[in-house]
Short mmCIF file of C-alpha atoms in Angstrom, two decimals:
data_model
loop_
_atom_site.label_atom_id
_atom_site.label_comp_id
_atom_site.label_asym_id
_atom_site.label_seq_id
_atom_site.Cartn_x
_atom_site.Cartn_y
_atom_site.Cartn_z
CA MET A 246 -3.28 -0.70 -44.92
CA LEU A 247 -2.81 1.87 -42.13
CA HIS A 248 -3.21 4.67 -44.66
CA THR A 249 -6.51 3.12 -45.83
CA TYR A 250 -7.82 2.94 -42.27
CA TRP A 251 -6.74 6.53 -41.61
CA LEU A 252 -8.64 7.70 -44.68
CA ARG A 253 -11.68 5.69 -43.61
CA LEU A 254 -11.49 7.16 -40.11
CA ARG A 255 -11.36 10.72 -41.46
CA GLY A 256 -14.26 9.99 -43.79
CA LEU A 257 -16.59 8.58 -41.13
CA GLN A 258 -19.82 10.34 -40.27
CA ARG A 259 -19.60 12.88 -37.45
CA ASN A 260 -21.68 10.76 -35.07
CA ALA A 261 -19.47 7.73 -35.67
CA ARG A 262 -16.30 9.71 -34.92
CA LEU A 263 -17.81 11.19 -31.75
CA PHE A 264 -18.90 7.75 -30.56
CA LEU A 265 -15.40 6.39 -31.17
CA TRP A 266 -13.88 9.24 -29.16
CA SER A 267 -16.24 8.51 -26.28
CA ASN A 268 -15.37 4.81 -26.45
CA VAL A 269 -11.65 5.59 -26.40
CA LEU A 270 -12.01 7.53 -23.15
CA ILE A 271 -14.23 4.85 -21.62
CA ASN A 272 -11.87 2.03 -22.61
CA VAL A 273 -8.80 3.82 -21.21
CA ALA A 274 -10.59 4.36 -17.90
CA ALA A 275 -11.96 0.81 -17.83
CA ALA A 276 -8.51 -0.70 -18.41
CA ALA A 277 -6.93 1.43 -15.68
CA ILE A 278 -9.71 0.70 -13.19
CA GLY A 279 -9.71 -2.99 -14.11
CA LEU A 280 -6.03 -3.24 -13.24
CA LEU A 281 -6.37 -1.49 -9.86
CA TYR A 282 -9.87 -2.30 -8.59
CA THR A 283 -9.39 -5.83 -7.28
CA ILE A 284 -6.00 -4.90 -5.79
CA PHE A 285 -7.65 -1.96 -4.00
CA LEU A 286 -10.36 -4.17 -2.51
CA THR A 287 -7.99 -6.93 -1.42
CA ASP A 288 -5.76 -4.31 0.23
CA LEU A 289 -8.83 -3.28 2.23
CA GLY A 290 -9.19 -6.86 3.46
CA PHE A 291 -11.85 -8.24 1.11
CA THR A 292 -11.29 -11.83 0.02
CA THR A 293 -11.31 -13.12 -3.54
CA GLY A 294 -14.42 -15.06 -2.56
CA PHE A 295 -16.18 -11.76 -1.93
CA LEU A 296 -14.87 -10.49 -5.27
CA SER A 297 -16.56 -13.50 -6.85
CA ASP A 298 -19.78 -12.52 -5.09
CA LEU A 299 -19.44 -9.08 -6.68
CA LEU A 300 -18.89 -10.72 -10.06
CA ILE A 301 -22.10 -12.73 -9.65
CA VAL A 302 -24.06 -9.60 -8.70
CA GLY A 303 -22.62 -7.67 -11.66
CA ILE A 304 -23.55 -10.47 -14.07
CA ALA A 305 -27.05 -10.58 -12.57
CA GLY A 306 -27.37 -6.83 -13.03
CA ALA A 307 -26.26 -7.01 -16.66
CA GLY A 308 -28.50 -10.00 -17.38
CA LEU A 309 -31.60 -8.60 -15.70
CA GLY A 310 -30.95 -5.25 -17.36
CA LEU A 311 -30.91 -6.65 -20.89
CA ILE A 312 -34.70 -6.92 -21.35
CA PRO A 313 -35.47 -3.40 -20.08
CA ALA A 314 -32.49 -2.15 -22.10
CA ILE A 315 -33.94 -3.65 -25.27
CA ILE A 316 -37.33 -2.13 -24.50
CA ILE A 317 -36.11 1.40 -23.77
CA ALA A 318 -33.72 1.24 -26.75
CA ASN A 319 -36.83 1.05 -28.94
CA ARG A 320 -38.34 4.14 -27.37
CA PHE A 321 -35.56 6.62 -26.59
CA SER A 322 -32.61 8.21 -28.32
CA ALA A 323 -29.44 6.12 -28.23
CA ARG A 324 -27.48 9.28 -27.43
CA ARG A 325 -29.53 10.02 -24.33
CA LEU A 326 -29.47 6.40 -23.20
CA LEU A 327 -25.68 6.24 -23.46
CA ILE A 328 -25.30 9.44 -21.46
CA GLY A 329 -27.75 8.15 -18.85
CA SER A 330 -26.06 4.75 -18.55
CA ASN A 331 -22.65 6.43 -18.15
CA LEU A 332 -24.00 8.65 -15.39
CA ILE A 333 -25.63 5.74 -13.54
CA GLY A 334 -22.56 3.54 -13.85
CA GLY A 335 -20.24 6.42 -12.94
CA VAL A 336 -22.15 7.40 -9.80
CA ALA A 337 -22.34 3.74 -8.71
CA ALA A 338 -18.61 3.23 -9.28
CA GLY A 339 -17.80 6.45 -7.45
CA ALA A 340 -19.82 5.31 -4.45
CA GLN A 341 -17.76 2.11 -4.36
CA LEU A 342 -14.54 4.08 -4.11
CA VAL A 343 -15.74 6.55 -1.48
CA VAL A 344 -17.74 4.07 0.66
CA PRO A 345 -16.04 0.69 0.15
CA GLN A 346 -18.34 -1.26 2.49
CA ALA A 347 -19.60 -4.74 1.63
CA ALA A 348 -23.30 -3.81 1.35
CA VAL A 349 -22.54 -0.69 -0.71
CA LEU A 350 -20.25 -2.66 -3.03
CA LEU A 351 -22.89 -5.31 -3.67
CA ILE A 352 -25.70 -2.83 -4.37
CA THR A 353 -23.65 -0.52 -6.58
CA THR A 354 -22.13 -3.42 -8.51
CA PHE A 355 -25.63 -4.43 -9.55
CA PHE A 356 -26.24 -0.95 -10.97
CA VAL A 357 -22.86 -0.94 -12.73
CA GLY A 358 -23.82 -4.23 -14.42
CA ALA A 359 -27.29 -2.97 -15.32
CA SER A 360 -25.89 0.21 -16.85
CA ALA A 361 -23.42 -1.88 -18.89
CA SER A 362 -26.35 -3.71 -20.50
CA ILE A 363 -27.23 -0.45 -22.31
CA TYR A 364 -23.84 -0.50 -24.04
CA ILE A 365 -24.20 -4.21 -24.82
CA VAL A 366 -27.52 -3.58 -26.56
CA LEU A 367 -26.76 -0.28 -28.27
CA THR A 368 -23.16 -0.44 -29.53
CA PRO A 369 -23.52 -2.78 -32.57
CA PRO A 370 -26.70 -1.18 -33.98
CA LEU A 371 -25.33 2.29 -33.24
CA LEU A 372 -22.16 1.57 -35.22
CA ALA A 373 -24.32 0.26 -38.05
CA ALA A 374 -26.67 3.25 -37.91
CA THR A 375 -23.83 5.78 -38.09
CA SER A 376 -22.07 4.28 -41.11
CA THR A 377 -22.76 3.55 -44.74
CA GLU A 378 -22.50 0.03 -46.13
CA ALA A 379 -19.06 0.84 -47.56
CA GLU A 380 -17.84 2.21 -44.19
CA ARG A 381 -19.36 -0.42 -41.92
CA ALA A 382 -16.68 -3.12 -41.95
CA HIS A 383 -13.93 -0.56 -41.39
CA LEU A 384 -15.88 1.13 -38.58
CA PHE A 385 -16.33 -2.13 -36.67
CA SER A 386 -12.68 -2.99 -37.21
CA ILE A 387 -11.51 0.47 -36.11
CA ASN A 388 -13.66 0.23 -32.97
CA ALA A 389 -12.15 -3.17 -32.09
CA THR A 390 -8.59 -1.99 -32.80
CA LEU A 391 -9.02 1.16 -30.73
CA GLY A 392 -10.33 -1.01 -27.90
CA LEU A 393 -7.09 -2.99 -27.99
CA LEU A 394 -4.80 0.05 -28.18
CA THR A 395 -6.64 1.99 -25.48
CA GLY A 396 -6.44 -1.08 -23.26
CA VAL A 397 -2.66 -0.84 -23.44
CA VAL A 398 -2.72 2.89 -22.63
CA GLY A 399 -5.18 2.38 -19.77
CA SER A 400 -3.12 -0.44 -18.26
CA LEU A 401 0.01 1.72 -18.25
CA ILE A 402 -1.88 4.63 -16.68
CA GLY A 403 -3.35 2.35 -14.04
CA GLY A 404 0.04 0.85 -13.30
CA PHE A 405 2.03 4.06 -12.89
CA LEU A 406 -0.60 6.42 -11.47
CA PRO A 407 -0.44 4.97 -7.89
CA ARG A 408 3.28 5.85 -7.82
CA LEU A 409 2.42 9.44 -8.68
CA MET A 410 -0.36 9.50 -6.08
CA ALA A 411 2.08 8.26 -3.41
CA LEU A 412 4.31 11.35 -3.75
CA PRO A 413 4.30 13.55 -0.60
CA ALA A 414 3.31 16.59 -2.67
CA VAL A 415 0.13 14.78 -3.74
CA LEU A 416 -0.70 13.33 -0.32
CA HIS A 417 -0.40 16.80 1.25
CA PHE A 418 -2.25 18.61 -1.53
CA PRO A 419 -5.02 20.80 0.02
CA LEU A 420 -7.83 19.02 -1.83
CA VAL A 421 -6.59 15.60 -0.70
CA VAL A 422 -6.30 16.83 2.89
CA ALA A 423 -9.81 18.32 2.75
CA LEU A 424 -11.22 14.99 1.49
CA GLY A 425 -9.40 13.12 4.25
CA PRO A 426 -12.58 11.97 6.09
CA LEU A 427 -13.82 10.30 2.87
CA LEU A 428 -10.53 8.56 2.10
CA VAL A 429 -8.82 5.44 3.38
CA HIS A 430 -5.42 5.56 5.03
CA GLY A 431 -2.09 3.82 4.76
CA LYS A 432 -0.68 2.06 1.71
CA THR A 433 -4.13 1.76 0.10
CA LEU A 434 -4.59 5.54 -0.19
CA PRO A 435 -2.52 5.95 -3.41
CA LEU A 436 -4.63 3.21 -5.05
CA GLN A 437 -7.84 4.95 -4.02
CA LEU A 438 -6.58 8.33 -5.25
CA ALA A 439 -5.52 6.78 -8.56
CA LEU A 440 -8.96 5.23 -9.03
CA LEU A 441 -10.67 8.53 -8.17
CA VAL A 442 -8.48 10.45 -10.63
CA VAL A 443 -9.22 7.96 -13.42
CA GLY A 444 -12.92 8.14 -12.61
CA ALA A 445 -12.87 11.95 -12.70
CA LEU A 446 -11.03 11.99 -16.02
CA SER A 447 -13.50 9.51 -17.51
CA ILE A 448 -16.29 12.09 -17.14
CA ALA A 449 -14.91 13.57 -20.35
CA CYS A 450 -16.47 10.63 -22.26
CA LEU A 451 -19.85 12.36 -21.88
CA TRP A 452 -18.87 15.37 -24.00
CA PRO A 453 -18.59 13.54 -27.38
CA LEU A 454 -21.94 11.86 -26.66
CA TYR A 455 -23.49 15.22 -25.86
CA LEU A 456 -22.27 16.59 -29.22
CA MET A 457 -23.87 13.78 -31.23
CA ASP A 458 -26.88 14.55 -33.39
CA ASP A 459 -29.85 13.18 -31.47
CA ALA A 460 -32.10 12.73 -34.50
CA VAL A 461 -29.55 10.83 -36.59
CA VAL A 462 -28.57 8.48 -33.81
CA ARG A 463 -32.13 7.44 -32.99
CA LEU A 464 -32.09 3.70 -33.75
CA ASN A 465 -35.82 3.19 -34.02
CA PRO A 466 -37.70 6.06 -35.69
CA PRO A 467 -41.25 6.79 -34.53
CA PRO A 468 -43.86 4.54 -36.18
CA ALA A 469 -45.68 5.94 -39.21
CA PRO A 470 -49.31 7.04 -38.71
CA GLY A 471 -51.53 3.97 -38.55
CA ALA A 472 -48.61 1.60 -37.98
CA PRO A 473 -48.89 -0.84 -35.05
CA ALA A 474 -47.35 0.34 -31.78
CA PRO A 475 -44.15 -1.35 -30.62
CA PRO A 476 -44.69 -4.30 -28.24
CA GLY A 477 -45.17 -3.45 -24.58
CA ILE A 478 -43.19 -4.82 -21.65
CA GLY A 479 -45.68 -7.65 -21.03
CA GLN A 480 -45.65 -8.75 -24.67
CA THR A 481 -41.85 -8.68 -24.80
CA VAL A 482 -41.48 -10.74 -21.63
CA ARG A 483 -44.04 -13.31 -22.84
CA ALA A 484 -42.21 -13.57 -26.17
CA TRP A 485 -38.90 -14.22 -24.39
CA LEU A 486 -40.46 -16.84 -22.10
CA GLY A 487 -42.11 -18.52 -25.09
CA ARG A 488 -38.71 -19.14 -26.63
CA TRP A 489 -37.83 -21.57 -23.83
CA ARG A 490 -40.30 -24.02 -25.36
CA GLU A 491 -37.94 -24.29 -28.32
CA VAL A 492 -34.99 -25.41 -26.17
CA PRO A 493 -35.58 -29.21 -26.43
CA GLN A 494 -35.88 -29.01 -30.22
CA LEU A 495 -32.77 -26.85 -30.43
CA ALA A 496 -30.85 -29.30 -28.22
CA ARG A 497 -31.74 -32.20 -30.53
CA SER A 498 -30.72 -30.31 -33.65
CA ALA A 499 -27.44 -29.13 -32.05
CA GLY A 500 -26.00 -32.63 -32.30
CA ARG A 501 -26.39 -32.49 -36.08
CA TRP A 502 -24.94 -29.00 -36.51
CA ARG A 503 -21.52 -29.08 -38.16
CA ALA A 504 -20.18 -26.27 -35.92
CA THR A 505 -21.20 -27.96 -32.64
CA PRO A 506 -17.61 -29.08 -31.86
CA PHE A 507 -16.44 -25.48 -32.11
CA ALA A 508 -19.31 -24.29 -29.89
CA ILE A 509 -18.22 -26.86 -27.26
CA TYR A 510 -14.61 -25.75 -27.72
CA GLU A 511 -15.54 -22.10 -27.09
CA THR A 512 -17.64 -22.95 -24.05
CA VAL A 513 -15.01 -25.10 -22.31
CA LEU A 514 -12.23 -22.73 -23.30
CA GLY A 515 -14.18 -19.83 -21.79
CA PHE A 516 -14.39 -21.57 -18.43
CA GLY A 517 -10.64 -22.16 -18.44
CA ALA A 518 -9.97 -18.55 -19.43
CA GLY A 519 -12.13 -17.34 -16.54
CA LEU A 520 -10.24 -19.52 -14.08
CA PHE A 521 -6.90 -18.23 -15.29
CA LEU A 522 -7.45 -14.58 -16.21
CA ALA A 523 -10.04 -13.27 -13.74
CA TYR A 524 -7.46 -12.47 -11.05
CA ILE A 525 -4.21 -12.55 -13.00
CA ASN A 526 -3.42 -9.03 -11.71
CA LEU A 527 -3.58 -10.35 -8.12
CA PHE A 528 -1.25 -13.19 -9.11
CA PHE A 529 1.45 -10.79 -10.27
CA VAL A 530 0.93 -7.98 -7.74
CA LYS A 531 -0.13 -9.76 -4.54
CA HIS A 532 1.19 -13.32 -4.95
CA LEU A 533 4.52 -12.51 -6.65
CA GLY A 534 4.94 -9.11 -5.00
CA LEU A 535 5.42 -7.09 -8.19
CA GLY A 536 4.26 -3.48 -8.23
CA THR A 537 1.32 -2.26 -10.27
CA ALA A 538 3.70 -0.42 -12.61
CA THR A 539 5.68 -3.57 -13.37
CA TYR A 540 2.52 -5.57 -13.93
CA SER A 541 1.10 -2.88 -16.23
CA VAL A 542 4.20 -3.17 -18.43
CA ILE A 543 3.83 -6.98 -18.53
CA SER A 544 0.11 -6.69 -19.31
CA SER A 545 0.70 -4.13 -22.05
CA ALA A 546 3.47 -6.23 -23.59
CA SER A 547 1.13 -9.23 -23.53
CA THR A 548 -1.60 -7.27 -25.33
CA ILE A 549 0.80 -6.04 -28.02
CA ILE A 550 2.21 -9.55 -28.52
CA LEU A 551 -1.30 -10.99 -28.76
CA ALA A 552 -2.17 -8.47 -31.46
CA ALA A 553 1.01 -9.29 -33.36
CA ALA A 554 0.43 -13.03 -32.97
CA THR A 555 -2.83 -12.82 -34.90
CA LEU A 556 -0.84 -11.68 -37.93
CA GLY A 557 0.66 -15.18 -38.09
CA ALA A 558 -2.72 -16.75 -38.82
CA PRO A 559 -2.28 -17.02 -42.62
CA ILE A 560 1.18 -18.59 -42.25
CA ILE A 561 -0.04 -21.13 -39.70
CA ALA A 562 -3.07 -22.04 -41.82
CA GLU A 563 -1.02 -22.39 -44.99
CA ARG A 564 1.72 -24.57 -43.51
CA PHE A 565 -0.11 -26.65 -40.93
CA GLY A 566 -3.84 -26.36 -41.68
CA SER A 567 -6.59 -24.08 -40.44
CA VAL A 568 -7.52 -26.44 -37.61
CA ARG A 569 -4.39 -28.49 -36.96
CA GLY A 570 -2.01 -25.50 -36.76
CA PRO A 571 -3.91 -23.37 -34.22
CA VAL A 572 -4.87 -26.34 -32.04
CA VAL A 573 -1.33 -27.75 -31.89
CA ALA A 574 0.00 -24.28 -30.99
CA GLN A 575 -2.62 -23.99 -28.25
CA LEU A 576 -1.78 -27.45 -26.93
CA CYS A 577 1.83 -26.32 -26.57
CA SER A 578 0.63 -23.40 -24.41
CA VAL A 579 -0.99 -25.63 -21.77
CA PRO A 580 2.24 -26.77 -20.01
CA LEU A 581 3.36 -23.14 -19.82
CA LEU A 582 0.08 -22.20 -18.14
CA VAL A 583 0.32 -24.97 -15.55
CA LEU A 584 3.98 -24.15 -14.85
CA LEU A 585 3.01 -20.62 -13.75
CA GLY A 586 1.41 -22.02 -10.61
CA PHE A 587 4.40 -24.14 -9.57
CA THR A 588 7.33 -21.72 -9.74
CA HIS A 589 8.33 -18.45 -8.11
CA ASN A 590 11.06 -17.62 -10.63
CA ILE A 591 9.77 -14.27 -11.88
CA PRO A 592 11.71 -14.10 -15.19
CA LEU A 593 10.52 -17.64 -15.99
CA ILE A 594 6.93 -16.75 -15.08
CA VAL A 595 6.95 -13.60 -17.24
CA GLY A 596 8.45 -15.51 -20.18
CA CYS A 597 5.94 -18.36 -19.86
CA TYR A 598 3.05 -15.91 -19.52
CA LEU A 599 3.96 -14.00 -22.67
CA LEU A 600 4.78 -17.11 -24.71
CA ARG A 601 1.59 -18.84 -23.55
CA GLY A 602 -0.51 -15.92 -24.75
CA THR A 603 1.28 -15.90 -28.10
CA LEU A 604 0.72 -19.62 -28.69
CA MET A 605 -2.89 -19.40 -27.53
CA ASN A 606 -3.74 -16.72 -30.08
CA LEU A 607 -1.37 -17.74 -32.87
CA GLY A 608 -3.57 -18.82 -35.74
CA GLN A 609 -6.83 -18.29 -33.84
CA PRO A 610 -8.26 -16.12 -36.66
CA ALA A 611 -7.54 -18.95 -39.12
CA LEU A 612 -9.53 -21.37 -36.96
CA GLN A 613 -12.42 -18.92 -36.65
CA SER A 614 -12.38 -18.26 -40.39
CA PHE A 615 -12.40 -22.00 -41.09
CA VAL A 616 -15.46 -22.55 -38.91
CA MET A 617 -17.33 -19.68 -40.55
CA GLY A 618 -16.33 -21.08 -43.94
CA ILE A 619 -18.01 -24.45 -43.34
CA LEU A 620 -21.32 -22.78 -42.42
CA PRO A 621 -23.92 -21.47 -44.86
CA PRO A 622 -23.96 -17.65 -45.00
CA GLY A 623 -27.36 -17.50 -43.30
CA GLU A 624 -26.04 -19.30 -40.20
CA ARG A 625 -22.89 -17.30 -39.65
CA GLY A 626 -24.33 -14.40 -37.67
CA VAL A 627 -26.24 -16.69 -35.31
CA ALA A 628 -23.21 -18.96 -34.96
CA SER A 629 -20.98 -16.03 -34.03
CA SER A 630 -23.45 -15.03 -31.32
CA ILE A 631 -23.58 -18.59 -29.96
CA PHE A 632 -19.79 -18.82 -29.82
CA ASN A 633 -19.40 -15.44 -28.12
CA VAL A 634 -22.19 -15.97 -25.60
CA GLY A 635 -20.91 -19.46 -24.75
CA PHE A 636 -17.40 -18.13 -24.16
CA GLN A 637 -18.45 -15.07 -22.14
CA VAL A 638 -20.94 -16.91 -19.90
CA THR A 639 -18.57 -19.73 -18.98
CA SER A 640 -15.69 -17.28 -18.61
CA ALA A 641 -17.71 -15.44 -15.97
CA ALA A 642 -18.49 -18.76 -14.26
CA GLY A 643 -14.80 -19.66 -14.28
CA GLY A 644 -13.97 -16.29 -12.74
CA VAL A 645 -16.46 -16.90 -9.93
CA LEU A 646 -14.97 -20.32 -9.12
CA SER A 647 -11.46 -18.90 -9.36
CA GLY A 648 -12.23 -16.33 -6.67
CA TYR A 649 -13.39 -18.99 -4.23
CA LEU A 650 -10.36 -21.20 -4.94
CA LEU A 651 -7.95 -18.32 -4.48
CA ASP A 652 -9.27 -17.54 -1.01
CA ARG A 653 -6.56 -19.99 0.07
CA GLY A 654 -4.03 -18.64 -2.41
CA ASN A 655 -3.97 -21.90 -4.35
CA TYR A 656 -2.80 -20.68 -7.74
CA ALA A 657 -1.30 -24.07 -8.59
CA LEU A 658 -4.71 -25.76 -8.38
CA THR A 659 -6.47 -22.91 -10.20
CA PHE A 660 -3.99 -22.81 -13.10
CA SER A 661 -3.98 -26.60 -13.32
CA LEU A 662 -7.77 -26.70 -13.61
CA ALA A 663 -7.58 -23.97 -16.27
CA GLY A 664 -5.00 -26.05 -18.14
CA LEU A 665 -7.27 -29.10 -18.04
CA CYS A 666 -10.14 -27.03 -19.45
CA TYR A 667 -7.92 -25.71 -22.24
CA LEU A 668 -6.71 -29.24 -23.00
CA GLY A 669 -10.25 -30.64 -23.04
CA ALA A 670 -11.47 -27.88 -25.32
CA MET A 671 -8.71 -28.49 -27.85
CA LEU A 672 -9.17 -32.25 -27.84
CA VAL A 673 -12.76 -31.68 -28.99
CA LEU A 674 -11.37 -30.37 -32.28
CA VAL A 675 -8.80 -33.15 -32.84
CA PRO A 676 -11.27 -35.33 -34.84
CA TRP A 677 -11.47 -32.44 -37.31
CA PHE A 678 -7.78 -32.85 -38.20
CA GLY A 679 -8.41 -35.46 -40.86
CA ARG A 680 -11.67 -33.96 -42.06
CA GLU A 681 -10.59 -30.45 -43.00
CA ALA A 682 -10.65 -31.12 -46.75
CA ALA A 683 -14.04 -32.84 -46.57
CA LEU A 684 -15.54 -30.04 -44.51
CA LEU A 685 -14.18 -27.33 -46.77
CA HIS A 686 -15.57 -29.17 -49.77
CA HIS A 687 -18.98 -27.94 -48.63
CA GLU A 688 -17.78 -24.40 -47.91
CA ALA A 689 -20.24 -21.71 -48.85
CA PRO A 690 -19.25 -18.82 -51.15
CA ALA A 691 -16.90 -16.40 -49.47
CA THR A 692 -18.55 -13.52 -47.65
CA GLU A 693 -17.85 -11.25 -44.76
CA THR A 694 -17.75 -13.33 -41.59
CA PRO A 695 -18.51 -12.13 -38.10
CA ALA A 696 -15.73 -12.24 -35.57
CA VAL A 697 -15.87 -14.55 -32.60
CA ALA A 698 -14.24 -14.26 -29.22
CA SER A 699 -10.48 -14.01 -28.99
CA HIS A 700 -8.78 -15.77 -26.12
CA SER A 701 -5.93 -14.19 -24.27
#
């Protein structure tokens, strides 16, 4: 299998390979910054409640940026838009590190979120546009796999880089001394230097984008002579607002949709995941007192175990059922999650954390495949979008609430609420236990199914 993927990777179009290289560099930097950023801000005295305010502003920026992103994606080269969004997001993030003041953080976070909306809009069609039909499935899979592997690398870099930046030779380096007026002082300085180094290295992601063929990557070619012009901003906004009139009808039909229980499951599960995972780095580093390097090893081990756990999906489905097996495994993970908030035994916490993640993801692909199998082929793409959007939106909401709860350091309450959400989500699927055969009786012919959110 690995040999097949390697051959596919070598045979990809030049633009696809360049885009993957850019994504690798971005994902490594994002993982490293994600591990250190909240620790850096809390070391400066910002509360988790303020971090939740930043999360809200970032979500608002990404949401409000989606419509203009869609509009400009129809008018400009994807290559130029990606370079521009990276520059905007990079400058905004750099300003946060150099001037970490509340007002600056709020304003720049909005621009970081807005620039991210370009990637949200462009990545799937860009992958499709730079691949043939035979390459497409492998390209999407390679992109997802590289995202996982680079996350591990980025976490390790983010964990160990502050140790390197704390060395006297680094702290007394002429460039660091010259930048002294722009830097913080004390124990937070190595974190700031590590973030600045990662940010500087991430600039390299622009070079593969610059090398891409502008004409080939253009997602929407110019209209033919005499063809109608693309809709303007006013028309697009009116079309989006007009869709709200369909909401009552959609709500009524949702109750009759056979995948509604899974949509509820994803939505409730997302809220619990946001409560638990949004500040898990603070739990290990600030609450338990572990260093960033130790936490990066734990985080990387968790990611590798999660990837390996998905390989058990066929075994779980075959022996226990596509619904029953994954849900029972996930139910067993709930006590481990709640226990994390009530003990300070670090070996026990690490063991529970890793085992919880394994059980949560063990067989998850089988459950996703089952749900796609009971839907007609024409509904699968829309269903995948509904599941992913439901999970991501409620996960963000859970992260916001988690920040406010953790202002008092109450991890026990936060993890308990997350456990209740996980439990409630899984109970929604229990009535399916005895109906698997009946549901699969109506399964549509096998076809490629879109992936839905994974839950770590």
